[in-house]
């Protein structure tokens, strides 16, 4: 919903019905990820996309049916056949799309969800997408401190609440399976009609990227990190260089000794498994104390440090002398980035971003043309 939140809320606030189509699962080379959404507005408007154009016309028709009172429906779209006009995906993937009618009666919690998302606070929306007809479209809004709504079963609600909070902590959206009575999780996806499926869409705050070192490469990386959806902080101990004017792409610029700032952020609970740390100082008096703190943190998504191979070896020796174990040192990506032949700050920022994406998604870093198999991993049951 995030991509279509503004028009959706505008119509919802006016009491108008809208059809919402949401990608809930993908397989192989599907073009969009779970959570991608498309609206069919009260005047027939189409807003957003679920497939980049492949199946929008078919989804639009389901949306029109939903607006006239049809039950929510889960529809699977697969590979196109030899008929050029067949509804399907030319990319060779498969995606599952859930289409439902949204209005103040069917989704009374939407206003609170939108307010929470806009405030940057975490919230998850769990929606029943398969099961008994009377349960389809029932939803639970899961906040860190409370729950609003429900699936129609107290027993199922307890399971969904627990699972949704785990997904929210990880910033993941996915489909969960449960037994028909909600007594337990259903681990057999091959039994048709067995149990219920619940799509949990997580609206977690943006992951953090902290860039240490107020240099020109940091300015380019701040812009790239913001483009990738991170909340970017630039930190440097030198006030003459660490200014907001020099880093317009950053959300905040902090003047502080890097290791002290990172330790304080960790102690305050503002560093988690999605946090990206990029050390661009390549100066021992800054980066060695900083990496001592960073590499000992239990949950950080990525730790990278800039420098030549000579700088890397010197840094490694200093960190070893400081008492870091080999397992801790192996968490360090240094020299930072993938081998793209980068030279300029902007090219180097792309190189660093590419390594972050590859580590997050389990990518190899190889050219897709040189790698066999599916382009995208499955993200559904």
mmCIF file of C-alpha atoms in Angstrom:
data_model
loop_
_atom_site.group_PDB
_atom_site.id
_atom_site.type_symbol
_atom_site.label_atom_id
_atom_site.label_comp_id
_atom_site.label_asym_id
_atom_site.label_seq_id
_atom_site.Cartn_x
_atom_site.Cartn_y
_atom_site.Cartn_z
ATOM 1 C CA UNK A 1 0.000 0.000 0.000
ATOM 2 C CA UNK A 2 2.871 2.386 0.616
ATOM 3 C CA UNK A 3 3.238 3.325 -3.075
ATOM 4 C CA UNK A 4 -0.459 4.220 -3.445
ATOM 5 C CA UNK A 5 -1.123 5.471 0.088
ATOM 6 C CA UNK A 6 -1.870 9.108 -0.777
ATOM 7 C CA UNK A 7 -4.629 8.552 -3.374
ATOM 8 C CA UNK A 8 -5.988 5.616 -1.371
ATOM 9 C CA UNK A 9 -6.327 7.762 1.741
ATOM 10 C CA UNK A 10 -7.859 10.623 -0.216
ATOM 11 C CA UNK A 11 -10.706 8.415 -1.475
ATOM 12 C CA UNK A 12 -11.051 6.604 1.860
ATOM 13 C CA UNK A 13 -11.390 9.901 3.742
ATOM 14 C CA UNK A 14 -14.212 10.887 1.368
ATOM 15 C CA UNK A 15 -15.991 7.617 2.115
ATOM 16 C CA UNK A 16 -15.517 6.311 -1.435
ATOM 17 C CA UNK A 17 -14.866 2.669 -2.296
ATOM 18 C CA UNK A 18 -11.612 1.692 -4.018
ATOM 19 C CA UNK A 19 -10.371 -1.653 -5.304
ATOM 20 C CA UNK A 20 -6.916 -2.546 -3.999
ATOM 21 C CA UNK A 21 -4.811 -5.183 -5.779
ATOM 22 C CA UNK A 22 -1.709 -6.303 -3.876
ATOM 23 C CA UNK A 23 1.116 -8.630 -4.878
ATOM 24 C CA UNK A 24 1.295 -11.114 -2.000
ATOM 25 C CA UNK A 25 3.797 -13.643 -3.363
ATOM 26 C CA UNK A 26 6.159 -14.019 -6.299
ATOM 27 C CA UNK A 27 8.034 -16.922 -7.826
ATOM 28 C CA UNK A 28 11.039 -16.937 -10.163
ATOM 29 C CA UNK A 29 11.472 -13.800 -12.311
ATOM 30 C CA UNK A 30 8.308 -11.918 -11.346
ATOM 31 C CA UNK A 31 8.735 -8.160 -11.968
ATOM 32 C CA UNK A 32 7.373 -6.772 -8.665
ATOM 33 C CA UNK A 33 7.858 -7.736 -5.031
ATOM 34 C CA UNK A 34 5.253 -8.533 -2.334
ATOM 35 C CA UNK A 35 3.468 -5.358 -1.288
ATOM 36 C CA UNK A 36 3.400 -3.772 -4.754
ATOM 37 C CA UNK A 37 -0.101 -2.382 -5.239
ATOM 38 C CA UNK A 38 -2.528 -1.054 -7.801
ATOM 39 C CA UNK A 39 -5.777 0.849 -7.227
ATOM 40 C CA UNK A 40 -8.951 1.010 -9.253
ATOM 41 C CA UNK A 41 -10.532 4.273 -8.178
ATOM 42 C CA UNK A 42 -14.220 5.129 -7.821
ATOM 43 C CA UNK A 43 -14.173 6.812 -11.212
ATOM 44 C CA UNK A 44 -12.352 3.974 -12.934
ATOM 45 C CA UNK A 45 -8.899 5.455 -12.406
ATOM 46 C CA UNK A 46 -5.923 3.053 -12.401
ATOM 47 C CA UNK A 47 -3.124 4.005 -9.996
ATOM 48 C CA UNK A 48 0.056 2.035 -9.355
ATOM 49 C CA UNK A 49 1.273 -1.250 -10.785
ATOM 50 C CA UNK A 50 1.506 -4.909 -9.828
ATOM 51 C CA UNK A 51 3.537 -6.192 -12.761
ATOM 52 C CA UNK A 52 5.005 -3.319 -14.736
ATOM 53 C CA UNK A 53 2.288 -3.648 -17.370
ATOM 54 C CA UNK A 54 2.054 -7.404 -18.037
ATOM 55 C CA UNK A 55 -1.233 -8.242 -16.293
ATOM 56 C CA UNK A 56 -2.616 -4.836 -15.300
ATOM 57 C CA UNK A 57 -5.603 -5.094 -17.642
ATOM 58 C CA UNK A 58 -6.746 -8.393 -16.109
ATOM 59 C CA UNK A 59 -6.203 -7.071 -12.580
ATOM 60 C CA UNK A 60 -8.156 -3.942 -13.506
ATOM 61 C CA UNK A 61 -11.163 -6.095 -14.445
ATOM 62 C CA UNK A 62 -10.996 -7.909 -11.092
ATOM 63 C CA UNK A 63 -10.833 -4.521 -9.400
ATOM 64 C CA UNK A 64 -13.985 -3.388 -11.167
ATOM 65 C CA UNK A 65 -15.740 -6.563 -10.028
ATOM 66 C CA UNK A 66 -14.613 -5.921 -6.454
ATOM 67 C CA UNK A 67 -16.054 -2.408 -6.604
ATOM 68 C CA UNK A 68 -19.460 -3.817 -7.585
ATOM 69 C CA UNK A 69 -19.531 -6.161 -4.592
ATOM 70 C CA UNK A 70 -17.582 -9.267 -5.598
ATOM 71 C CA UNK A 71 -15.778 -11.137 -2.818
ATOM 72 C CA UNK A 72 -12.051 -10.624 -2.360
ATOM 73 C CA UNK A 73 -10.106 -12.933 -4.649
ATOM 74 C CA UNK A 74 -6.569 -14.321 -4.869
ATOM 75 C CA UNK A 75 -5.463 -14.678 -8.483
ATOM 76 C CA UNK A 76 -2.269 -16.261 -9.808
ATOM 77 C CA UNK A 77 -0.640 -15.023 -13.003
ATOM 78 C CA UNK A 78 2.022 -17.138 -14.689
ATOM 79 C CA UNK A 79 3.964 -17.351 -17.905
ATOM 80 C CA UNK A 80 2.273 -16.208 -21.108
ATOM 81 C CA UNK A 81 1.555 -18.961 -23.625
ATOM 82 C CA UNK A 82 2.192 -18.737 -27.357
ATOM 83 C CA UNK A 83 -0.869 -16.522 -27.851
ATOM 84 C CA UNK A 84 0.480 -12.971 -27.944
ATOM 85 C CA UNK A 85 -2.706 -11.677 -26.341
ATOM 86 C CA UNK A 86 -2.737 -14.158 -23.440
ATOM 87 C CA UNK A 87 -2.798 -12.693 -19.947
ATOM 88 C CA UNK A 88 0.474 -13.654 -18.342
ATOM 89 C CA UNK A 89 4.035 -12.682 -17.555
ATOM 90 C CA UNK A 90 6.528 -12.592 -20.396
ATOM 91 C CA UNK A 91 9.395 -12.639 -17.880
ATOM 92 C CA UNK A 92 8.844 -16.291 -16.983
ATOM 93 C CA UNK A 93 7.779 -15.657 -13.399
ATOM 94 C CA UNK A 94 4.608 -16.107 -11.397
ATOM 95 C CA UNK A 95 2.866 -13.703 -9.057
ATOM 96 C CA UNK A 96 -0.123 -13.967 -6.742
ATOM 97 C CA UNK A 97 -2.368 -10.910 -6.528
ATOM 98 C CA UNK A 98 -5.064 -10.350 -3.892
ATOM 99 C CA UNK A 99 -7.869 -8.023 -5.001
ATOM 100 C CA UNK A 100 -10.333 -6.524 -2.513
ATOM 101 C CA UNK A 101 -12.694 -3.604 -1.985
ATOM 102 C CA UNK A 102 -11.452 -0.938 0.413
ATOM 103 C CA UNK A 103 -13.705 1.610 2.098
ATOM 104 C CA UNK A 104 -14.237 2.882 5.667
ATOM 105 C CA UNK A 105 -16.462 -0.107 6.413
ATOM 106 C CA UNK A 106 -14.178 -2.873 5.097
ATOM 107 C CA UNK A 107 -10.971 -1.276 6.406
ATOM 108 C CA UNK A 108 -11.847 1.033 9.332
ATOM 109 C CA UNK A 109 -8.253 0.911 10.622
ATOM 110 C CA UNK A 110 -6.753 2.389 7.430
ATOM 111 C CA UNK A 111 -6.596 5.929 8.803
ATOM 112 C CA UNK A 112 -4.512 4.781 11.772
ATOM 113 C CA UNK A 113 -2.277 2.689 9.513
ATOM 114 C CA UNK A 114 -1.610 5.655 7.211
ATOM 115 C CA UNK A 115 -0.894 7.982 10.129
ATOM 116 C CA UNK A 116 1.535 5.461 11.630
ATOM 117 C CA UNK A 117 3.376 4.916 8.347
ATOM 118 C CA UNK A 118 3.692 8.643 7.687
ATOM 119 C CA UNK A 119 5.076 9.155 11.187
ATOM 120 C CA UNK A 120 7.789 6.589 10.493
ATOM 121 C CA UNK A 121 6.549 4.181 13.150
ATOM 122 C CA UNK A 122 6.327 0.392 12.588
ATOM 123 C CA UNK A 123 3.010 -1.286 11.783
ATOM 124 C CA UNK A 124 2.022 -4.562 10.116
ATOM 125 C CA UNK A 125 -1.265 -5.385 8.372
ATOM 126 C CA UNK A 126 -2.255 -9.071 8.350
ATOM 127 C CA UNK A 127 -5.028 -9.974 5.863
ATOM 128 C CA UNK A 128 -6.727 -13.344 5.336
ATOM 129 C CA UNK A 129 -6.314 -14.091 1.612
ATOM 130 C CA UNK A 130 -7.574 -17.713 1.468
ATOM 131 C CA UNK A 131 -9.955 -19.655 3.678
ATOM 132 C CA UNK A 132 -13.688 -19.736 4.410
ATOM 133 C CA UNK A 133 -15.579 -17.076 2.407
ATOM 134 C CA UNK A 134 -16.708 -15.262 5.539
ATOM 135 C CA UNK A 135 -13.070 -14.837 6.638
ATOM 136 C CA UNK A 136 -11.669 -13.483 3.351
ATOM 137 C CA UNK A 137 -10.416 -9.948 3.711
ATOM 138 C CA UNK A 138 -10.559 -9.990 7.511
ATOM 139 C CA UNK A 139 -7.536 -8.176 8.825
ATOM 140 C CA UNK A 140 -5.508 -7.424 11.916
ATOM 141 C CA UNK A 141 -3.383 -4.296 12.370
ATOM 142 C CA UNK A 142 -0.354 -5.099 14.529
ATOM 143 C CA UNK A 143 1.436 -2.261 16.314
ATOM 144 C CA UNK A 144 4.342 -2.727 18.742
ATOM 145 C CA UNK A 145 2.111 -2.166 21.766
ATOM 146 C CA UNK A 146 -1.365 -3.269 20.664
ATOM 147 C CA UNK A 147 -3.525 -4.945 18.048
ATOM 148 C CA UNK A 148 -6.600 -3.625 16.223
ATOM 149 C CA UNK A 149 -9.057 -5.859 14.378
ATOM 150 C CA UNK A 150 -8.800 -9.606 13.944
ATOM 151 C CA UNK A 151 -9.076 -12.605 11.631
ATOM 152 C CA UNK A 152 -12.292 -14.002 13.099
ATOM 153 C CA UNK A 153 -10.565 -16.548 15.345
ATOM 154 C CA UNK A 154 -9.016 -15.728 18.712
ATOM 155 C CA UNK A 155 -6.729 -18.737 18.442
ATOM 156 C CA UNK A 156 -5.508 -17.664 14.999
ATOM 157 C CA UNK A 157 -5.187 -14.073 16.163
ATOM 158 C CA UNK A 158 -2.655 -15.108 18.803
ATOM 159 C CA UNK A 159 -0.494 -16.885 16.218
ATOM 160 C CA UNK A 160 -0.741 -14.120 13.634
ATOM 161 C CA UNK A 161 0.052 -11.441 16.199
ATOM 162 C CA UNK A 162 3.231 -13.259 17.235
ATOM 163 C CA UNK A 163 4.345 -14.000 13.671
ATOM 164 C CA UNK A 164 3.523 -10.525 12.371
ATOM 165 C CA UNK A 165 5.634 -8.867 15.051
ATOM 166 C CA UNK A 166 8.568 -11.071 14.091
ATOM 167 C CA UNK A 167 8.173 -10.091 10.426
ATOM 168 C CA UNK A 168 7.829 -6.437 11.390
ATOM 169 C CA UNK A 169 11.102 -6.577 13.336
ATOM 170 C CA UNK A 170 12.783 -7.986 10.226
ATOM 171 C CA UNK A 171 11.027 -5.558 7.857
ATOM 172 C CA UNK A 172 9.620 -8.457 5.788
ATOM 173 C CA UNK A 173 6.281 -8.977 4.039
ATOM 174 C CA UNK A 174 5.177 -12.530 3.237
ATOM 175 C CA UNK A 175 2.350 -15.094 3.216
ATOM 176 C CA UNK A 176 1.879 -17.305 6.283
ATOM 177 C CA UNK A 177 -0.070 -20.589 6.377
ATOM 178 C CA UNK A 178 -2.183 -21.844 9.256
ATOM 179 C CA UNK A 179 -4.429 -24.795 9.922
ATOM 180 C CA UNK A 180 -8.132 -24.318 9.246
ATOM 181 C CA UNK A 181 -8.999 -23.866 12.928
ATOM 182 C CA UNK A 182 -6.003 -21.665 13.645
ATOM 183 C CA UNK A 183 -4.638 -24.221 16.065
ATOM 184 C CA UNK A 184 -1.182 -24.344 14.477
ATOM 185 C CA UNK A 185 0.933 -23.296 11.539
ATOM 186 C CA UNK A 186 0.376 -25.344 8.405
ATOM 187 C CA UNK A 187 3.683 -26.336 6.867
ATOM 188 C CA UNK A 188 2.309 -28.256 3.861
ATOM 189 C CA UNK A 189 1.815 -25.865 0.923
ATOM 190 C CA UNK A 190 0.962 -28.735 -1.419
ATOM 191 C CA UNK A 191 -2.361 -29.648 0.184
ATOM 192 C CA UNK A 192 -4.993 -27.706 -1.793
ATOM 193 C CA UNK A 193 -7.523 -25.894 0.333
ATOM 194 C CA UNK A 194 -5.777 -26.839 3.554
ATOM 195 C CA UNK A 195 -6.122 -24.133 6.175
ATOM 196 C CA UNK A 196 -5.804 -20.424 5.647
ATOM 197 C CA UNK A 197 -3.251 -18.105 4.192
ATOM 198 C CA UNK A 198 -2.561 -14.712 5.720
ATOM 199 C CA UNK A 199 -0.558 -12.000 3.990
ATOM 200 C CA UNK A 200 1.458 -9.890 6.406
ATOM 201 C CA UNK A 201 2.562 -6.552 4.971
ATOM 202 C CA UNK A 202 5.188 -4.878 7.132
ATOM 203 C CA UNK A 203 5.587 -1.125 7.182
ATOM 204 C CA UNK A 204 8.877 -0.799 9.030
ATOM 205 C CA UNK A 205 10.749 2.496 9.346
ATOM 206 C CA UNK A 206 13.417 2.953 6.653
ATOM 207 C CA UNK A 207 16.670 1.097 7.378
ATOM 208 C CA UNK A 208 19.572 3.269 8.457
ATOM 209 C CA UNK A 209 22.760 3.979 6.559
ATOM 210 C CA UNK A 210 25.464 5.680 8.607
ATOM 211 C CA UNK A 211 28.352 7.068 6.570
ATOM 212 C CA UNK A 212 31.472 7.912 8.560
ATOM 213 C CA UNK A 213 33.789 10.470 6.989
ATOM 214 C CA UNK A 214 32.703 13.825 5.567
ATOM 215 C CA UNK A 215 34.388 13.474 2.182
ATOM 216 C CA UNK A 216 33.181 13.810 -1.408
ATOM 217 C CA UNK A 217 32.609 10.046 -1.659
ATOM 218 C CA UNK A 218 30.269 10.350 1.345
ATOM 219 C CA UNK A 219 28.159 12.953 -0.447
ATOM 220 C CA UNK A 220 27.656 10.629 -3.418
ATOM 221 C CA UNK A 221 26.960 7.637 -1.169
ATOM 222 C CA UNK A 222 24.411 9.634 0.841
ATOM 223 C CA UNK A 223 22.463 10.373 -2.337
ATOM 224 C CA UNK A 224 22.642 6.742 -3.449
ATOM 225 C CA UNK A 225 21.636 5.428 -0.022
ATOM 226 C CA UNK A 226 18.642 7.735 0.057
ATOM 227 C CA UNK A 227 17.646 6.535 -3.423
ATOM 228 C CA UNK A 228 17.686 2.949 -2.089
ATOM 229 C CA UNK A 229 15.314 3.887 0.724
ATOM 230 C CA UNK A 230 17.730 4.325 3.623
ATOM 231 C CA UNK A 231 17.613 7.028 6.244
ATOM 232 C CA UNK A 232 21.118 8.416 5.831
ATOM 233 C CA UNK A 233 23.344 9.905 8.535
ATOM 234 C CA UNK A 234 26.778 11.376 7.833
ATOM 235 C CA UNK A 235 29.070 11.508 10.872
ATOM 236 C CA UNK A 236 32.479 13.152 11.239
ATOM 237 C CA UNK A 237 34.400 14.672 14.139
ATOM 238 C CA UNK A 238 35.457 17.723 12.086
ATOM 239 C CA UNK A 239 32.799 20.464 12.223
ATOM 240 C CA UNK A 240 34.292 22.413 9.326
ATOM 241 C CA UNK A 241 33.578 19.490 6.987
ATOM 242 C CA UNK A 242 30.474 17.931 8.577
ATOM 243 C CA UNK A 243 27.835 20.448 7.488
ATOM 244 C CA UNK A 244 24.333 20.000 6.108
ATOM 245 C CA UNK A 245 25.205 22.243 3.158
ATOM 246 C CA UNK A 246 27.897 19.784 1.992
ATOM 247 C CA UNK A 247 25.582 16.769 2.286
ATOM 248 C CA UNK A 248 22.126 17.687 0.991
ATOM 249 C CA UNK A 249 21.422 14.013 0.271
ATOM 250 C CA UNK A 250 21.698 13.048 3.950
ATOM 251 C CA UNK A 251 18.808 13.115 6.390
ATOM 252 C CA UNK A 252 21.121 14.314 9.143
ATOM 253 C CA UNK A 253 24.742 15.342 9.603
ATOM 254 C CA UNK A 254 26.316 14.684 13.003
ATOM 255 C CA UNK A 255 29.504 16.210 14.389
ATOM 256 C CA UNK A 256 30.952 13.624 16.780
ATOM 257 C CA UNK A 257 33.786 11.172 17.145
ATOM 258 C CA UNK A 258 32.575 8.221 15.060
ATOM 259 C CA UNK A 259 33.168 5.460 17.611
ATOM 260 C CA UNK A 260 31.463 7.426 20.381
ATOM 261 C CA UNK A 261 28.472 8.210 18.175
ATOM 262 C CA UNK A 262 28.070 4.585 17.075
ATOM 263 C CA UNK A 263 28.344 3.280 20.626
ATOM 264 C CA UNK A 264 25.707 5.761 21.821
ATOM 265 C CA UNK A 265 23.355 4.843 18.962
ATOM 266 C CA UNK A 266 23.766 1.133 19.723
ATOM 267 C CA UNK A 267 23.134 1.658 23.434
ATOM 268 C CA UNK A 268 19.991 3.637 22.551
ATOM 269 C CA UNK A 269 18.696 0.705 20.458
ATOM 270 C CA UNK A 270 18.947 2.560 17.148
ATOM 271 C CA UNK A 271 21.233 0.014 15.430
ATOM 272 C CA UNK A 272 19.659 -3.199 14.133
ATOM 273 C CA UNK A 273 20.094 -6.009 11.606
ATOM 274 C CA UNK A 274 19.043 -3.722 8.732
ATOM 275 C CA UNK A 275 21.587 -0.997 9.563
ATOM 276 C CA UNK A 276 24.369 -0.289 7.049
ATOM 277 C CA UNK A 277 27.679 1.147 8.275
ATOM 278 C CA UNK A 278 30.080 2.627 5.703
ATOM 279 C CA UNK A 279 33.477 3.753 7.000
ATOM 280 C CA UNK A 280 35.078 6.122 4.490
ATOM 281 C CA UNK A 281 37.575 7.831 6.797
ATOM 282 C CA UNK A 282 40.577 5.537 5.977
ATOM 283 C CA UNK A 283 42.426 7.181 8.869
ATOM 284 C CA UNK A 284 43.497 4.887 11.731
ATOM 285 C CA UNK A 285 42.686 7.362 14.472
ATOM 286 C CA UNK A 286 39.064 7.399 13.287
ATOM 287 C CA UNK A 287 38.342 4.056 11.708
ATOM 288 C CA UNK A 288 40.136 1.633 14.049
ATOM 289 C CA UNK A 289 38.248 2.695 17.227
ATOM 290 C CA UNK A 290 35.060 2.871 15.156
ATOM 291 C CA UNK A 291 35.466 -0.636 13.711
ATOM 292 C CA UNK A 292 36.283 -2.015 17.153
ATOM 293 C CA UNK A 293 32.778 -0.947 18.171
ATOM 294 C CA UNK A 294 31.068 -1.875 14.904
ATOM 295 C CA UNK A 295 32.476 -5.390 14.538
ATOM 296 C CA UNK A 296 31.494 -6.275 18.092
ATOM 297 C CA UNK A 297 27.853 -5.299 17.628
ATOM 298 C CA UNK A 298 25.691 -8.448 17.438
ATOM 299 C CA UNK A 299 23.267 -7.286 14.735
ATOM 300 C CA UNK A 300 24.384 -5.083 11.849
ATOM 301 C CA UNK A 301 23.388 -5.677 8.244
ATOM 302 C CA UNK A 302 26.606 -4.484 6.605
ATOM 303 C CA UNK A 303 29.975 -3.089 7.688
ATOM 304 C CA UNK A 304 32.258 -1.783 4.955
ATOM 305 C CA UNK A 305 35.486 0.231 5.072
ATOM 306 C CA UNK A 306 37.188 2.186 2.290
ATOM 307 C CA UNK A 307 40.887 2.052 1.566
ATOM 308 C CA UNK A 308 43.609 0.498 -0.541
ATOM 309 C CA UNK A 309 44.776 -3.064 0.040
ATOM 310 C CA UNK A 310 47.738 -1.670 1.991
ATOM 311 C CA UNK A 311 45.328 0.360 4.143
ATOM 312 C CA UNK A 312 43.158 -2.719 4.585
ATOM 313 C CA UNK A 313 46.083 -4.843 5.767
ATOM 314 C CA UNK A 314 47.259 -2.161 8.172
ATOM 315 C CA UNK A 315 43.720 -1.787 9.503
ATOM 316 C CA UNK A 316 43.364 -5.577 9.878
ATOM 317 C CA UNK A 317 46.654 -5.757 11.843
ATOM 318 C CA UNK A 318 45.616 -2.916 14.147
ATOM 319 C CA UNK A 319 42.216 -4.506 14.810
ATOM 320 C CA UNK A 320 43.882 -7.856 15.507
ATOM 321 C CA UNK A 321 46.209 -6.152 17.988
ATOM 322 C CA UNK A 322 43.130 -4.597 19.587
ATOM 323 C CA UNK A 323 41.856 -8.085 20.350
ATOM 324 C CA UNK A 324 39.225 -8.687 17.657
ATOM 325 C CA UNK A 325 38.739 -12.333 16.747
ATOM 326 C CA UNK A 326 38.979 -13.625 13.194
ATOM 327 C CA UNK A 327 35.214 -14.300 13.096
ATOM 328 C CA UNK A 328 34.578 -10.656 13.960
ATOM 329 C CA UNK A 329 37.047 -9.405 11.360
ATOM 330 C CA UNK A 330 35.438 -11.519 8.642
ATOM 331 C CA UNK A 331 32.273 -9.443 9.004
ATOM 332 C CA UNK A 332 34.177 -6.501 7.529
ATOM 333 C CA UNK A 333 33.788 -5.764 3.812
ATOM 334 C CA UNK A 334 37.134 -4.206 2.960
ATOM 335 C CA UNK A 335 38.125 -2.830 0.555
ATOM 336 C CA UNK A 336 34.515 -1.676 0.322
ATOM 337 C CA UNK A 337 32.332 -2.295 -2.749
ATOM 338 C CA UNK A 338 32.198 -4.589 -5.764
ATOM 339 C CA UNK A 339 34.701 -4.595 -8.611
ATOM 340 C CA UNK A 340 32.911 -2.382 -11.147
ATOM 341 C CA UNK A 341 35.938 -0.430 -12.297
ATOM 342 C CA UNK A 342 34.632 2.601 -10.393
ATOM 343 C CA UNK A 343 36.706 5.779 -10.276
ATOM 344 C CA UNK A 344 34.508 8.788 -9.492
ATOM 345 C CA UNK A 345 32.650 9.306 -6.192
ATOM 346 C CA UNK A 346 29.362 8.565 -7.945
ATOM 347 C CA UNK A 347 30.678 5.353 -9.499
ATOM 348 C CA UNK A 348 32.162 4.305 -6.175
ATOM 349 C CA UNK A 349 28.805 4.912 -4.482
ATOM 350 C CA UNK A 350 27.171 2.561 -7.003
ATOM 351 C CA UNK A 351 29.895 -0.022 -6.295
ATOM 352 C CA UNK A 352 29.213 0.165 -2.546
ATOM 353 C CA UNK A 353 25.449 0.074 -3.040
ATOM 354 C CA UNK A 354 25.823 -2.971 -5.292
ATOM 355 C CA UNK A 355 27.710 -4.846 -2.571
ATOM 356 C CA UNK A 356 25.075 -3.922 0.018
ATOM 357 C CA UNK A 357 22.271 -5.144 -2.263
ATOM 358 C CA UNK A 358 24.132 -8.374 -3.079
ATOM 359 C CA UNK A 359 24.735 -9.177 0.589
ATOM 360 C CA UNK A 360 21.153 -8.391 1.549
ATOM 361 C CA UNK A 361 19.639 -10.459 -1.248
ATOM 362 C CA UNK A 362 22.193 -13.257 -1.317
ATOM 363 C CA UNK A 363 23.419 -12.281 -4.772
ATOM 364 C CA UNK A 364 26.681 -13.485 -6.268
ATOM 365 C CA UNK A 365 27.815 -10.182 -7.738
ATOM 366 C CA UNK A 366 28.285 -11.871 -11.123
ATOM 367 C CA UNK A 367 26.908 -10.571 -14.416
ATOM 368 C CA UNK A 368 23.422 -11.996 -14.887
ATOM 369 C CA UNK A 369 24.422 -12.945 -18.436
ATOM 370 C CA UNK A 370 27.118 -15.218 -16.972
ATOM 371 C CA UNK A 371 24.973 -16.832 -14.273
ATOM 372 C CA UNK A 372 22.504 -19.666 -15.006
ATOM 373 C CA UNK A 373 19.145 -20.122 -13.317
ATOM 374 C CA UNK A 374 16.403 -17.759 -12.212
ATOM 375 C CA UNK A 375 17.138 -14.034 -12.013
ATOM 376 C CA UNK A 376 15.034 -13.516 -8.876
ATOM 377 C CA UNK A 377 14.620 -15.819 -5.862
ATOM 378 C CA UNK A 378 11.126 -16.900 -4.864
ATOM 379 C CA UNK A 379 9.428 -14.725 -2.253
ATOM 380 C CA UNK A 380 6.297 -16.731 -1.646
ATOM 381 C CA UNK A 381 5.140 -20.058 -0.266
#
